[in-house]
Amino acid sequence: MIEVRSDERLFHLATEHTSYIIEIASGVVPTLRYWGPRIGTPEAAGPHGEMPYRVHASASLGALQLEGLALEYGTQGEGDFRRPAVSARDGAGYPVTTPVYRGYRVHSGKPELDGLPSARLTAETGADTLELELIDEAAGLLIVLNYTVHADWDVIARHARLENTGTEPLSVERFMSASVDLPARPVDTVTLSGSWGSERHLARSPLGPGIFATESTRGTSSHVANPFIALAVQDTGEDRGEVHAATLVYSGNFLAEVDASLEEFHRMSLGINPSGFSWHLEPGESLTSPEAILVYSREGLDGMSRRFHRTIQEGIVPKQWARAERPVLLNSWEAQYFDITEGNFLSLSDTAAELGVELAVLDDGWFGERDGDDSSLGDWYENTEKLPSGVDGLAEYVHARGLGFGLWVEPEMISPASKLYEEHPDWCLHIPGHPHGTAATLGRNQLVLDLTREDVQDRLIGTFSRLFARAGLDYVKWDMNRYLAPIASAALPPERRGEAAHRYVLGLYRVLAELRDRFPTVLFESCAGGGGRFDAGMLAYMPQTWTSDNTDAVSRLYIQYGTSMVYPPVTMGAHVSAAPNHQLDRNTPVATRAAVAMSANFGFEMDLRKLPSEEREILRGAIAFYRRHRQLIQQGRFLRLESPFEGNRAAWMFTGDAAAGGAAPGDAPDPTAGLARAEGSADALVFVFRVLIGMSPDEAPVRLRGLDPEAVYEVYVAGPRFACEAPPVATAGGDELCTRGLEPALPRGDYASAVYCLYRRADTP
Ligand code: DGJ
């Protein structure tokens, strides 16, 4: 709901539980009056906070002291010295300084963002948009700030659009999607950081004075950072405390920053990373920022994640996948690497089918002369020596066994040793005539295609449309195995060279949008050396992402826990792999490997044929277990219970979440109760993991959440083969399980785990 009050100077953006109130100070400058729990609409109050030594803006900006205001979209040059939301220069090189409020518009739904993905906050879903216009007449810059309110999902989506309304070109040097000035309080910054193989580790630290930033300059959102930032009041936990958070629907260079240089405000902003960025805006041209999704929670980090999860699952992933069951898959990578032959892959698929796997994916190595990572990217035709029946033959064979068929591709890359490179050596990102040549920029022996070019985009659309149509694919893994460097396109004119990074992403989005729309039934999984591009932008085209190249179960506790801050488990690819693990050489019990992987989008990448029979039976049980409870895991509500970052244990659970449109298996209880109940889908699943065993007992109760306090639950332990057997290990009220907790009984030894199924008793209210 958007309410306009006080002579159109006050805008109240209300979601179910939050209020975001904008006041146009002195009728010229949009300011943030309030962002927090839902309140009634106040009256306009006008500016305050005059201080000596502060600069007064020009008369057109009401001679206000801008630094004393909570600005909605700051610029520099009129007395606000904090990090601006936008900076641009006019044709004469002078900074654009004076965007003045000109008017507003309210409409239902949300406009499409030019060439960019965004959440489906449509009129049908009850969303409304406020547009505020600011204009700098002298420079000829129009800024349109967009705020879309989704009451049910409790989120506000923001983006900005710049338009050159003058007669001279403008040069845009910094362009944030959203900027909010919050009253300063003792808060922690919460971000996700890491590196290849340890992506999205939770990073939390007290915010000090100065500038705090998390960012990527790598051309992708990256393994190192994630386009997400939260400010959490210092005692905030999972289920209590106030959090202001935002994530970007964007996959390229980003900046998420807090300017805490003033005592009164914390300015939190997110947008395209200004490092290396400039955009040439000719008269009449416009530029749209990526979308930022803003969330306020007074129910701690869980309240924040719940809102992000729902928006991503219902509003960002392609509609047809929002509520679709995802198959249990087998991927050939860690089972066979480049050692692919038709016989090898098919016999592996046979074993997988026999265990209950539903989709077989042929990873890298199937095309061109690809026997290692040093050739053939660009040559997207099968190697018939390895695969005499071709990709179509494989698909046919696999389909006949009742499995879906999937293929790995890495479309954005080109190997110097490829036919494509012979044909188009200039199609990669490079600086022509550079003394080091393009070879200096090799990463994993490959170059990056220049996706700023329309001819390159068209070629990808053509090549992959033919491949995907021909092979009758059910699934595609879209990989991307290096960062962009140099981020330079020889095809752009000199004044546009600073546009390359953002144009690359726009080019990629164009290709992905075409392929997504042409192949609506193909399930796409994105990947960038694991989780190097795990963001809401990619999820708009591909509903799941390979979470990390690190498949070690213990490492995955941290990675999946951190990732869940923003992204729901159904978006995370998680596979059981061999022991010892190929990345870390760690030996973990097969049951723990299965329990970690089944906490997300379940799959395998190991040679299932070589398993000892006991392990094979455990995995057979795990697959059946996952399939039985998959609706709960993929569509239910995920709750973090204990953080691996804070102790020697990790725990999480899934409950039905009818409110989110997800599974609510408890709604239809089985009247026979008892053992038979344990055969159907549970009402809640609880996973508990120990990292290292110690002398002191570590089996303190795990406090559950999200249960009905009035109901009585039977708690079954999933036995060694993932079968819940009667009798229940406990029968307890939801209130007791949430306050006193559930006492886990973990097997002895390092890396042990236990999985519990909770069934609500039919005879409880
Ligand atoms: C990196 C991916 O993350 C792996 O899963 C695998 O697909 C390899 N690339 C193949 O080259």
Coordinates of N, CA and C in Angstrom, one line a residue, residues 39 130 147 167 188 193 239 380 393 399 405 456 498 531 696 748:
I39 N 3.7 1.5 11.2 CA 3.1 2.5 12.1 C 2.0 3.2 11.3
L130 N 5.8 3.5 -6.4 CA 5.9 5.0 -6.3 C 7.1 5.4 -7.1
Y147 N 10.1 2.8 -6.2 CA 9.9 2.0 -5.0 C 8.7 1.1 -5.3
T167 N 21.1 18.7 -23.8 CA 21.6 18.7 -25.2 C 23.0 18.2 -25.3
D188 N 25.8 -4.3 13.9 CA 26.8 -5.1 13.2 C 26.5 -5.1 11.7
S193 N 31.1 -13.6 2.7 CA 32.4 -13.5 2.0 C 33.1 -14.8 2.0
D239 N 16.2 -15.3 16.0 CA 14.7 -15.0 16.1 C 14.4 -13.7 16.8
W380 N 31.0 -26.4 -29.8 CA 29.9 -27.1 -29.1 C 29.3 -28.2 -29.9
G393 N 21.9 -39.8 -28.8 CA 21.8 -41.2 -28.5 C 21.9 -41.4 -27.0
H399 N 16.8 -41.6 -21.2 CA 15.3 -41.5 -21.1 C 14.7 -42.8 -21.0
F405 N 17.8 -36.3 -18.8 CA 19.2 -36.1 -19.3 C 19.6 -34.7 -19.2
V456 N 28.3 -11.6 -30.9 CA 28.7 -12.7 -30.0 C 27.4 -13.2 -29.3
G498 N 34.3 2.4 -20.4 CA 34.0 2.1 -19.0 C 32.6 1.4 -18.8
G531 N 30.3 -21.7 -6.6 CA 29.4 -20.6 -6.3 C 29.9 -19.2 -6.6
S696 N 33.9 -33.7 26.4 CA 32.7 -33.3 27.1 C 31.5 -33.6 26.2
R748 N 28.9 -41.8 17.8 CA 30.2 -41.3 18.2 C 31.1 -41.0 17.0

